[in-house]
């Protein structure tokens, strides 16, 4: 075989992989997880949405809303970057539809603080009027058919530095509001601080921000980059389920491609996703 034929084959294989990766990155999927705890007696189903960034799936997000509705969640959790500089018509319309499905809880991401004046003056009042519970450094107790648990929200920031002191301070404020007898769920846009979340005894953290690593090896948790604070090639906390000391963090690949400059780089092998988490009672061993 001549070198020209070899070169054609190599370029052909690369082209096929790029096409397959691009196609995989355009799909809307549902990623399902199960976690267990001895603090839970009755099953709870959470649906997480993250990093919308003005994306639409079907007319007026009909496909997205339909998939969420089919999952029959007890709670819908939104982990930031619902709003950004691209406008508010898409997220506002989506919220109005989601609140008809299940109670909606929200924790802001860094893009909410990129549009801070609009967020404070318009988006926050809108969420409150729509019936969304905004968990900015707050903890609430939720009752699902008699099963109580607590959910907290850690606000994010436009500051993407690792040494930014807010995260420790915010967690300390949340800690004062908690009852350790309850199962603890944290909504935190940034997955970078998993060690802090574990140290503060959150049983389950739902996170986003990294967009699944933008380019990901299909069917793995390996993503190419994290936008920050990690700012690493092949970062550890970029996608999927992570566990430590009996605690779990789930990072969503999210629903959007980011703001204008981020959309210049397409998602490959990295579908848009809705996350479904079922929290179940831990089975007791019988002897």
PDB file of C-alpha atoms in Angstrom:
ATOM      1  CA  UNK A   1       0.000   0.000   0.000  1.00  0.00           C
ATOM      2  CA  UNK A   2       1.404   3.362  -1.004  1.00  0.00           C
ATOM      3  CA  UNK A   3       1.833   6.204   1.447  1.00  0.00           C
ATOM      4  CA  UNK A   4      -0.844   8.175  -0.415  1.00  0.00           C
ATOM      5  CA  UNK A   5      -3.401   5.412   0.159  1.00  0.00           C
ATOM      6  CA  UNK A   6      -2.395   5.193   3.831  1.00  0.00           C
ATOM      7  CA  UNK A   7      -2.833   8.947   4.171  1.00  0.00           C
ATOM      8  CA  UNK A   8      -6.272   8.785   2.564  1.00  0.00           C
ATOM      9  CA  UNK A   9      -7.301   6.002   4.967  1.00  0.00           C
ATOM     10  CA  UNK A  10      -6.055   7.956   8.003  1.00  0.00           C
ATOM     11  CA  UNK A  11      -7.894  11.110   6.938  1.00  0.00           C
ATOM     12  CA  UNK A  12     -10.984   9.021   6.211  1.00  0.00           C
ATOM     13  CA  UNK A  13     -10.956   7.459   9.677  1.00  0.00           C
ATOM     14  CA  UNK A  14     -10.418  10.849  11.326  1.00  0.00           C
ATOM     15  CA  UNK A  15     -13.274  12.340   9.298  1.00  0.00           C
ATOM     16  CA  UNK A  16     -15.618   9.526  10.295  1.00  0.00           C
ATOM     17  CA  UNK A  17     -14.692   9.929  13.965  1.00  0.00           C
ATOM     18  CA  UNK A  18     -15.309  13.681  13.792  1.00  0.00           C
ATOM     19  CA  UNK A  19     -18.705  13.189  12.149  1.00  0.00           C
ATOM     20  CA  UNK A  20     -19.707  10.524  14.696  1.00  0.00           C
ATOM     21  CA  UNK A  21     -18.428  12.693  17.551  1.00  0.00           C
ATOM     22  CA  UNK A  22     -20.297  15.734  16.267  1.00  0.00           C
ATOM     23  CA  UNK A  23     -23.523  13.751  15.869  1.00  0.00           C
ATOM     24  CA  UNK A  24     -23.163  12.343  19.391  1.00  0.00           C
ATOM     25  CA  UNK A  25     -22.678  15.870  20.664  1.00  0.00           C
ATOM     26  CA  UNK A  26     -25.944  17.126  19.169  1.00  0.00           C
ATOM     27  CA  UNK A  27     -28.272  14.634  20.896  1.00  0.00           C
ATOM     28  CA  UNK A  28     -30.366  15.292  24.001  1.00  0.00           C
ATOM     29  CA  UNK A  29     -30.017  12.347  26.363  1.00  0.00           C
ATOM     30  CA  UNK A  30     -31.072  11.293  29.845  1.00  0.00           C
ATOM     31  CA  UNK A  31     -28.254  10.123  32.111  1.00  0.00           C
ATOM     32  CA  UNK A  32     -29.487   8.044  35.063  1.00  0.00           C
ATOM     33  CA  UNK A  33     -27.797   7.500  38.402  1.00  0.00           C
ATOM     34  CA  UNK A  34     -28.740   5.707  41.629  1.00  0.00           C
ATOM     35  CA  UNK A  35     -27.377   6.507  45.075  1.00  0.00           C
ATOM     36  CA  UNK A  36     -28.260   4.929  48.405  1.00  0.00           C
ATOM     37  CA  UNK A  37     -28.281   6.117  52.003  1.00  0.00           C
ATOM     38  CA  UNK A  38     -29.350   4.840  55.403  1.00  0.00           C
ATOM     39  CA  UNK A  39     -30.873   8.316  55.967  1.00  0.00           C
ATOM     40  CA  UNK A  40     -33.492   7.541  53.318  1.00  0.00           C
ATOM     41  CA  UNK A  41     -36.470   5.232  53.819  1.00  0.00           C
ATOM     42  CA  UNK A  42     -38.553   6.142  50.759  1.00  0.00           C
ATOM     43  CA  UNK A  43     -37.272   6.661  47.223  1.00  0.00           C
ATOM     44  CA  UNK A  44     -36.735  10.212  45.913  1.00  0.00           C
ATOM     45  CA  UNK A  45     -36.272  11.120  42.255  1.00  0.00           C
ATOM     46  CA  UNK A  46     -34.374  14.284  41.360  1.00  0.00           C
ATOM     47  CA  UNK A  47     -33.971  15.677  37.864  1.00  0.00           C
ATOM     48  CA  UNK A  48     -31.037  18.029  37.327  1.00  0.00           C
ATOM     49  CA  UNK A  49     -30.737  20.581  34.542  1.00  0.00           C
ATOM     50  CA  UNK A  50     -27.592  22.651  34.113  1.00  0.00           C
ATOM     51  CA  UNK A  51     -25.947  25.199  31.815  1.00  0.00           C
ATOM     52  CA  UNK A  52     -28.869  25.998  29.513  1.00  0.00           C
ATOM     53  CA  UNK A  53     -27.071  28.919  27.823  1.00  0.00           C
ATOM     54  CA  UNK A  54     -30.068  29.869  25.687  1.00  0.00           C
ATOM     55  CA  UNK A  55     -30.352  26.398  24.115  1.00  0.00           C
ATOM     56  CA  UNK A  56     -33.615  25.087  22.711  1.00  0.00           C
ATOM     57  CA  UNK A  57     -34.564  21.492  22.009  1.00  0.00           C
ATOM     58  CA  UNK A  58     -37.638  21.564  19.832  1.00  0.00           C
ATOM     59  CA  UNK A  59     -39.979  24.504  19.443  1.00  0.00           C
ATOM     60  CA  UNK A  60     -40.100  26.417  22.754  1.00  0.00           C
ATOM     61  CA  UNK A  61     -38.004  23.610  24.294  1.00  0.00           C
ATOM     62  CA  UNK A  62     -40.871  21.156  23.798  1.00  0.00           C
ATOM     63  CA  UNK A  63     -38.523  18.160  23.512  1.00  0.00           C
ATOM     64  CA  UNK A  64     -36.684  19.061  26.711  1.00  0.00           C
ATOM     65  CA  UNK A  65     -39.887  19.676  28.673  1.00  0.00           C
ATOM     66  CA  UNK A  66     -41.427  16.440  27.384  1.00  0.00           C
ATOM     67  CA  UNK A  67     -38.430  14.366  28.472  1.00  0.00           C
ATOM     68  CA  UNK A  68     -38.417  15.933  31.942  1.00  0.00           C
ATOM     69  CA  UNK A  69     -42.150  15.349  32.297  1.00  0.00           C
ATOM     70  CA  UNK A  70     -41.804  11.695  31.298  1.00  0.00           C
ATOM     71  CA  UNK A  71     -39.305  11.153  34.123  1.00  0.00           C
ATOM     72  CA  UNK A  72     -41.944  12.188  36.711  1.00  0.00           C
ATOM     73  CA  UNK A  73     -39.469  13.873  39.079  1.00  0.00           C
ATOM     74  CA  UNK A  74     -40.251  14.700  42.690  1.00  0.00           C
ATOM     75  CA  UNK A  75     -37.916  17.700  42.453  1.00  0.00           C
ATOM     76  CA  UNK A  76     -36.235  19.583  39.600  1.00  0.00           C
ATOM     77  CA  UNK A  77     -32.822  21.055  40.461  1.00  0.00           C
ATOM     78  CA  UNK A  78     -31.152  23.684  38.251  1.00  0.00           C
ATOM     79  CA  UNK A  79     -27.429  24.091  38.869  1.00  0.00           C
ATOM     80  CA  UNK A  80     -26.608  27.441  37.321  1.00  0.00           C
ATOM     81  CA  UNK A  81     -25.988  29.224  34.018  1.00  0.00           C
ATOM     82  CA  UNK A  82     -29.686  29.310  33.300  1.00  0.00           C
ATOM     83  CA  UNK A  83     -29.281  32.982  32.355  1.00  0.00           C
ATOM     84  CA  UNK A  84     -26.439  34.634  30.483  1.00  0.00           C
ATOM     85  CA  UNK A  85     -25.696  37.520  28.103  1.00  0.00           C
ATOM     86  CA  UNK A  86     -27.635  35.911  25.249  1.00  0.00           C
ATOM     87  CA  UNK A  87     -30.985  36.988  26.703  1.00  0.00           C
ATOM     88  CA  UNK A  88     -33.790  35.768  28.922  1.00  0.00           C
ATOM     89  CA  UNK A  89     -36.699  34.722  26.697  1.00  0.00           C
ATOM     90  CA  UNK A  90     -35.632  31.068  26.430  1.00  0.00           C
ATOM     91  CA  UNK A  91     -34.890  30.458  30.137  1.00  0.00           C
ATOM     92  CA  UNK A  92     -37.995  32.302  31.302  1.00  0.00           C
ATOM     93  CA  UNK A  93     -40.229  30.282  28.994  1.00  0.00           C
ATOM     94  CA  UNK A  94     -38.598  27.049  30.148  1.00  0.00           C
ATOM     95  CA  UNK A  95     -39.064  27.894  33.826  1.00  0.00           C
ATOM     96  CA  UNK A  96     -42.769  28.581  33.348  1.00  0.00           C
ATOM     97  CA  UNK A  97     -43.140  25.099  31.875  1.00  0.00           C
ATOM     98  CA  UNK A  98     -40.973  23.266  34.411  1.00  0.00           C
ATOM     99  CA  UNK A  99     -42.862  24.617  37.436  1.00  0.00           C
ATOM    100  CA  UNK A 100     -45.958  22.844  36.125  1.00  0.00           C
ATOM    101  CA  UNK A 101     -44.137  19.491  36.352  1.00  0.00           C
ATOM    102  CA  UNK A 102     -42.551  19.552  39.829  1.00  0.00           C
ATOM    103  CA  UNK A 103     -41.127  21.947  42.446  1.00  0.00           C
ATOM    104  CA  UNK A 104     -38.080  23.719  41.018  1.00  0.00           C
ATOM    105  CA  UNK A 105     -34.969  24.622  43.040  1.00  0.00           C
ATOM    106  CA  UNK A 106     -32.218  26.834  41.641  1.00  0.00           C
ATOM    107  CA  UNK A 107     -28.634  27.681  42.475  1.00  0.00           C
ATOM    108  CA  UNK A 108     -26.851  30.341  40.356  1.00  0.00           C
ATOM    109  CA  UNK A 109     -23.749  29.832  38.254  1.00  0.00           C
ATOM    110  CA  UNK A 110     -20.963  32.146  37.171  1.00  0.00           C
ATOM    111  CA  UNK A 111     -22.941  33.434  34.175  1.00  0.00           C
ATOM    112  CA  UNK A 112     -25.679  34.748  36.450  1.00  0.00           C
ATOM    113  CA  UNK A 113     -22.965  36.948  37.944  1.00  0.00           C
ATOM    114  CA  UNK A 114     -21.675  37.942  34.523  1.00  0.00           C
ATOM    115  CA  UNK A 115     -25.066  39.647  34.118  1.00  0.00           C
ATOM    116  CA  UNK A 116     -25.290  40.616  37.781  1.00  0.00           C
ATOM    117  CA  UNK A 117     -27.471  43.733  37.470  1.00  0.00           C
ATOM    118  CA  UNK A 118     -30.030  41.967  35.293  1.00  0.00           C
ATOM    119  CA  UNK A 119     -29.897  38.936  37.572  1.00  0.00           C
ATOM    120  CA  UNK A 120     -30.490  40.953  40.734  1.00  0.00           C
ATOM    121  CA  UNK A 121     -33.071  43.344  39.283  1.00  0.00           C
ATOM    122  CA  UNK A 122     -34.996  41.086  36.918  1.00  0.00           C
ATOM    123  CA  UNK A 123     -34.144  37.374  36.956  1.00  0.00           C
ATOM    124  CA  UNK A 124     -34.256  36.809  40.718  1.00  0.00           C
ATOM    125  CA  UNK A 125     -37.680  38.483  41.075  1.00  0.00           C
ATOM    126  CA  UNK A 126     -38.897  36.503  38.060  1.00  0.00           C
ATOM    127  CA  UNK A 127     -37.832  33.198  39.627  1.00  0.00           C
ATOM    128  CA  UNK A 128     -39.572  34.073  42.880  1.00  0.00           C
ATOM    129  CA  UNK A 129     -42.782  35.054  41.080  1.00  0.00           C
ATOM    130  CA  UNK A 130     -42.656  31.826  39.060  1.00  0.00           C
ATOM    131  CA  UNK A 131     -42.494  29.793  42.280  1.00  0.00           C
ATOM    132  CA  UNK A 132     -38.857  28.710  41.969  1.00  0.00           C
ATOM    133  CA  UNK A 133     -36.942  28.339  45.242  1.00  0.00           C
ATOM    134  CA  UNK A 134     -33.658  30.217  44.825  1.00  0.00           C
ATOM    135  CA  UNK A 135     -31.044  28.579  47.056  1.00  0.00           C
ATOM    136  CA  UNK A 136     -28.323  31.197  47.355  1.00  0.00           C
ATOM    137  CA  UNK A 137     -26.395  30.145  50.449  1.00  0.00           C
ATOM    138  CA  UNK A 138     -29.637  28.683  51.784  1.00  0.00           C
ATOM    139  CA  UNK A 139     -30.862  25.339  53.052  1.00  0.00           C
ATOM    140  CA  UNK A 140     -34.458  24.158  52.872  1.00  0.00           C
ATOM    141  CA  UNK A 141     -36.166  21.028  54.132  1.00  0.00           C
ATOM    142  CA  UNK A 142     -38.130  19.201  51.437  1.00  0.00           C
ATOM    143  CA  UNK A 143     -40.883  16.667  52.077  1.00  0.00           C
ATOM    144  CA  UNK A 144     -41.582  14.087  49.340  1.00  0.00           C
ATOM    145  CA  UNK A 145     -44.527  11.921  50.397  1.00  0.00           C
ATOM    146  CA  UNK A 146     -43.335  11.915  53.998  1.00  0.00           C
ATOM    147  CA  UNK A 147     -39.640  11.455  53.181  1.00  0.00           C
ATOM    148  CA  UNK A 148     -37.764  14.554  54.323  1.00  0.00           C
ATOM    149  CA  UNK A 149     -34.334  15.659  53.165  1.00  0.00           C
ATOM    150  CA  UNK A 150     -32.467  18.945  52.965  1.00  0.00           C
ATOM    151  CA  UNK A 151     -31.257  20.767  49.871  1.00  0.00           C
ATOM    152  CA  UNK A 152     -28.762  23.634  49.869  1.00  0.00           C
ATOM    153  CA  UNK A 153     -27.485  25.960  47.188  1.00  0.00           C
ATOM    154  CA  UNK A 154     -24.013  27.426  46.981  1.00  0.00           C
ATOM    155  CA  UNK A 155     -23.955  30.507  44.794  1.00  0.00           C
ATOM    156  CA  UNK A 156     -21.193  30.720  42.242  1.00  0.00           C
ATOM    157  CA  UNK A 157     -19.122  33.697  41.167  1.00  0.00           C
ATOM    158  CA  UNK A 158     -17.597  35.294  38.105  1.00  0.00           C
ATOM    159  CA  UNK A 159     -14.284  34.891  39.959  1.00  0.00           C
ATOM    160  CA  UNK A 160     -12.785  31.596  38.764  1.00  0.00           C
ATOM    161  CA  UNK A 161      -9.687  31.530  40.985  1.00  0.00           C
ATOM    162  CA  UNK A 162      -9.096  28.484  43.174  1.00  0.00           C
ATOM    163  CA  UNK A 163      -8.084  30.619  46.129  1.00  0.00           C
ATOM    164  CA  UNK A 164     -11.264  32.729  46.020  1.00  0.00           C
ATOM    165  CA  UNK A 165     -12.391  32.562  49.678  1.00  0.00           C
ATOM    166  CA  UNK A 166     -16.138  32.667  49.036  1.00  0.00           C
ATOM    167  CA  UNK A 167     -16.629  28.902  48.712  1.00  0.00           C
ATOM    168  CA  UNK A 168     -15.397  28.145  52.223  1.00  0.00           C
ATOM    169  CA  UNK A 169     -17.371  31.085  53.610  1.00  0.00           C
ATOM    170  CA  UNK A 170     -20.542  30.115  51.748  1.00  0.00           C
ATOM    171  CA  UNK A 171     -20.330  26.524  52.938  1.00  0.00           C
ATOM    172  CA  UNK A 172     -19.809  27.705  56.513  1.00  0.00           C
ATOM    173  CA  UNK A 173     -22.980  29.808  56.248  1.00  0.00           C
ATOM    174  CA  UNK A 174     -24.949  26.884  54.856  1.00  0.00           C
ATOM    175  CA  UNK A 175     -23.625  24.589  57.572  1.00  0.00           C
ATOM    176  CA  UNK A 176     -25.352  26.698  60.239  1.00  0.00           C
ATOM    177  CA  UNK A 177     -28.741  25.993  58.653  1.00  0.00           C
ATOM    178  CA  UNK A 178     -28.466  22.216  58.419  1.00  0.00           C
ATOM    179  CA  UNK A 179     -29.788  19.339  60.494  1.00  0.00           C
ATOM    180  CA  UNK A 180     -27.272  16.460  60.134  1.00  0.00           C
ATOM    181  CA  UNK A 181     -30.034  13.913  60.700  1.00  0.00           C
ATOM    182  CA  UNK A 182     -31.337  14.639  57.177  1.00  0.00           C
ATOM    183  CA  UNK A 183     -29.905  13.481  53.878  1.00  0.00           C
ATOM    184  CA  UNK A 184     -28.015  16.499  52.489  1.00  0.00           C
ATOM    185  CA  UNK A 185     -28.108  17.537  48.814  1.00  0.00           C
ATOM    186  CA  UNK A 186     -25.976  20.440  47.581  1.00  0.00           C
ATOM    187  CA  UNK A 187     -26.524  22.338  44.344  1.00  0.00           C
ATOM    188  CA  UNK A 188     -23.180  23.855  43.400  1.00  0.00           C
ATOM    189  CA  UNK A 189     -22.349  25.021  39.897  1.00  0.00           C
ATOM    190  CA  UNK A 190     -18.603  24.504  40.319  1.00  0.00           C
ATOM    191  CA  UNK A 191     -17.416  20.880  40.701  1.00  0.00           C
ATOM    192  CA  UNK A 192     -13.866  21.982  41.464  1.00  0.00           C
ATOM    193  CA  UNK A 193     -14.386  22.046  45.225  1.00  0.00           C
ATOM    194  CA  UNK A 194     -15.433  18.411  45.739  1.00  0.00           C
ATOM    195  CA  UNK A 195     -13.021  18.028  48.658  1.00  0.00           C
ATOM    196  CA  UNK A 196     -14.800  20.906  50.434  1.00  0.00           C
ATOM    197  CA  UNK A 197     -18.230  19.419  49.734  1.00  0.00           C
ATOM    198  CA  UNK A 198     -17.124  16.105  51.215  1.00  0.00           C
ATOM    199  CA  UNK A 199     -15.548  17.814  54.231  1.00  0.00           C
ATOM    200  CA  UNK A 200     -18.849  19.586  54.858  1.00  0.00           C
ATOM    201  CA  UNK A 201     -20.786  16.301  54.875  1.00  0.00           C
ATOM    202  CA  UNK A 202     -22.933  16.724  51.784  1.00  0.00           C
ATOM    203  CA  UNK A 203     -24.227  13.291  50.865  1.00  0.00           C
ATOM    204  CA  UNK A 204     -24.892  14.269  47.258  1.00  0.00           C
ATOM    205  CA  UNK A 205     -23.619  17.241  45.259  1.00  0.00           C
ATOM    206  CA  UNK A 206     -25.101  18.127  41.871  1.00  0.00           C
ATOM    207  CA  UNK A 207     -22.816  20.237  39.725  1.00  0.00           C
ATOM    208  CA  UNK A 208     -22.200  21.446  36.177  1.00  0.00           C
ATOM    209  CA  UNK A 209     -20.131  24.267  34.632  1.00  0.00           C
ATOM    210  CA  UNK A 210     -17.628  22.109  32.705  1.00  0.00           C
ATOM    211  CA  UNK A 211     -19.997  21.180  29.842  1.00  0.00           C
ATOM    212  CA  UNK A 212     -18.751  17.613  30.076  1.00  0.00           C
ATOM    213  CA  UNK A 213     -15.266  18.618  29.013  1.00  0.00           C
ATOM    214  CA  UNK A 214     -16.497  19.960  25.611  1.00  0.00           C
ATOM    215  CA  UNK A 215     -14.756  17.115  23.752  1.00  0.00           C
ATOM    216  CA  UNK A 216     -15.207  13.782  25.501  1.00  0.00           C
ATOM    217  CA  UNK A 217     -14.244  10.218  24.720  1.00  0.00           C
ATOM    218  CA  UNK A 218     -17.686   8.629  24.235  1.00  0.00           C
ATOM    219  CA  UNK A 219     -18.998   6.418  27.054  1.00  0.00           C
ATOM    220  CA  UNK A 220     -16.309   7.621  29.458  1.00  0.00           C
ATOM    221  CA  UNK A 221     -15.879  10.406  32.030  1.00  0.00           C
ATOM    222  CA  UNK A 222     -12.798  11.676  30.186  1.00  0.00           C
ATOM    223  CA  UNK A 223     -13.300  15.221  28.922  1.00  0.00           C
ATOM    224  CA  UNK A 224     -10.676  17.358  27.246  1.00  0.00           C
ATOM    225  CA  UNK A 225     -10.893  20.658  29.123  1.00  0.00           C
ATOM    226  CA  UNK A 226     -12.530  22.438  32.039  1.00  0.00           C
ATOM    227  CA  UNK A 227     -13.344  26.136  31.617  1.00  0.00           C
ATOM    228  CA  UNK A 228     -12.272  26.948  35.186  1.00  0.00           C
ATOM    229  CA  UNK A 229     -11.217  27.182  37.942  1.00  0.00           C
ATOM    230  CA  UNK A 230      -9.507  23.883  37.004  1.00  0.00           C
ATOM    231  CA  UNK A 231      -8.347  25.175  33.602  1.00  0.00           C
ATOM    232  CA  UNK A 232      -6.665  21.850  32.945  1.00  0.00           C
ATOM    233  CA  UNK A 233      -6.266  19.427  30.085  1.00  0.00           C
ATOM    234  CA  UNK A 234      -8.034  16.162  30.981  1.00  0.00           C
ATOM    235  CA  UNK A 235      -9.278  17.489  34.347  1.00  0.00           C
ATOM    236  CA  UNK A 236     -10.448  15.135  37.082  1.00  0.00           C
ATOM    237  CA  UNK A 237     -13.775  16.798  37.892  1.00  0.00           C
ATOM    238  CA  UNK A 238     -15.312  17.312  34.473  1.00  0.00           C
ATOM    239  CA  UNK A 239     -18.155  14.807  34.104  1.00  0.00           C
ATOM    240  CA  UNK A 240     -20.085  11.957  35.675  1.00  0.00           C
ATOM    241  CA  UNK A 241     -20.109  10.391  39.114  1.00  0.00           C
ATOM    242  CA  UNK A 242     -17.347  10.879  41.670  1.00  0.00           C
ATOM    243  CA  UNK A 243     -17.248   9.377  45.171  1.00  0.00           C
ATOM    244  CA  UNK A 244     -15.181   9.862  48.291  1.00  0.00           C
ATOM    245  CA  UNK A 245     -15.728   8.811  51.911  1.00  0.00           C
ATOM    246  CA  UNK A 246     -19.265   7.668  51.131  1.00  0.00           C
ATOM    247  CA  UNK A 247     -20.181  11.017  49.509  1.00  0.00           C
ATOM    248  CA  UNK A 248     -21.120  11.493  45.847  1.00  0.00           C
ATOM    249  CA  UNK A 249     -20.805  14.293  43.319  1.00  0.00           C
ATOM    250  CA  UNK A 250     -22.536  14.119  39.936  1.00  0.00           C
ATOM    251  CA  UNK A 251     -21.391  16.528  37.213  1.00  0.00           C
ATOM    252  CA  UNK A 252     -23.818  17.134  34.361  1.00  0.00           C
ATOM    253  CA  UNK A 253     -22.619  17.652  30.795  1.00  0.00           C
ATOM    254  CA  UNK A 254     -25.317  20.311  30.643  1.00  0.00           C
ATOM    255  CA  UNK A 255     -27.680  21.561  27.979  1.00  0.00           C
ATOM    256  CA  UNK A 256     -25.709  24.305  26.256  1.00  0.00           C
ATOM    257  CA  UNK A 257     -22.567  25.053  24.309  1.00  0.00           C
ATOM    258  CA  UNK A 258     -21.823  28.154  26.323  1.00  0.00           C
ATOM    259  CA  UNK A 259     -21.792  31.802  25.307  1.00  0.00           C
ATOM    260  CA  UNK A 260     -20.896  33.121  21.883  1.00  0.00           C
ATOM    261  CA  UNK A 261     -17.134  32.549  22.071  1.00  0.00           C
ATOM    262  CA  UNK A 262     -17.540  29.011  23.431  1.00  0.00           C
ATOM    263  CA  UNK A 263     -19.891  27.984  20.614  1.00  0.00           C
ATOM    264  CA  UNK A 264     -17.034  28.407  18.163  1.00  0.00           C
ATOM    265  CA  UNK A 265     -15.708  25.083  19.503  1.00  0.00           C
ATOM    266  CA  UNK A 266     -18.290  22.285  19.008  1.00  0.00           C
ATOM    267  CA  UNK A 267     -19.096  19.537  21.518  1.00  0.00           C
ATOM    268  CA  UNK A 268     -17.747  16.198  20.278  1.00  0.00           C
ATOM    269  CA  UNK A 269     -18.697  12.810  21.746  1.00  0.00           C
ATOM    270  CA  UNK A 270     -20.488  14.756  24.433  1.00  0.00           C
ATOM    271  CA  UNK A 271     -24.316  14.747  24.231  1.00  0.00           C
ATOM    272  CA  UNK A 272     -26.473  17.368  25.889  1.00  0.00           C
ATOM    273  CA  UNK A 273     -28.077  15.781  28.891  1.00  0.00           C
ATOM    274  CA  UNK A 274     -30.774  15.725  31.499  1.00  0.00           C
ATOM    275  CA  UNK A 275     -29.612  14.061  34.710  1.00  0.00           C
ATOM    276  CA  UNK A 276     -31.927  11.795  36.700  1.00  0.00           C
ATOM    277  CA  UNK A 277     -30.822  10.779  40.195  1.00  0.00           C
ATOM    278  CA  UNK A 278     -32.793   8.243  42.215  1.00  0.00           C
ATOM    279  CA  UNK A 279     -31.987   8.272  45.933  1.00  0.00           C
ATOM    280  CA  UNK A 280     -32.854   4.964  47.570  1.00  0.00           C
ATOM    281  CA  UNK A 281     -32.695   3.398  50.985  1.00  0.00           C
ATOM    282  CA  UNK A 282     -29.540   1.411  51.616  1.00  0.00           C
ATOM    283  CA  UNK A 283     -30.289  -2.283  51.826  1.00  0.00           C
ATOM    284  CA  UNK A 284     -29.667  -3.736  55.237  1.00  0.00           C
ATOM    285  CA  UNK A 285     -27.705  -6.962  55.399  1.00  0.00           C
ATOM    286  CA  UNK A 286     -29.490  -9.934  56.905  1.00  0.00           C
ATOM    287  CA  UNK A 287     -27.622 -12.770  58.543  1.00  0.00           C
TER     288      UNK A 287
END
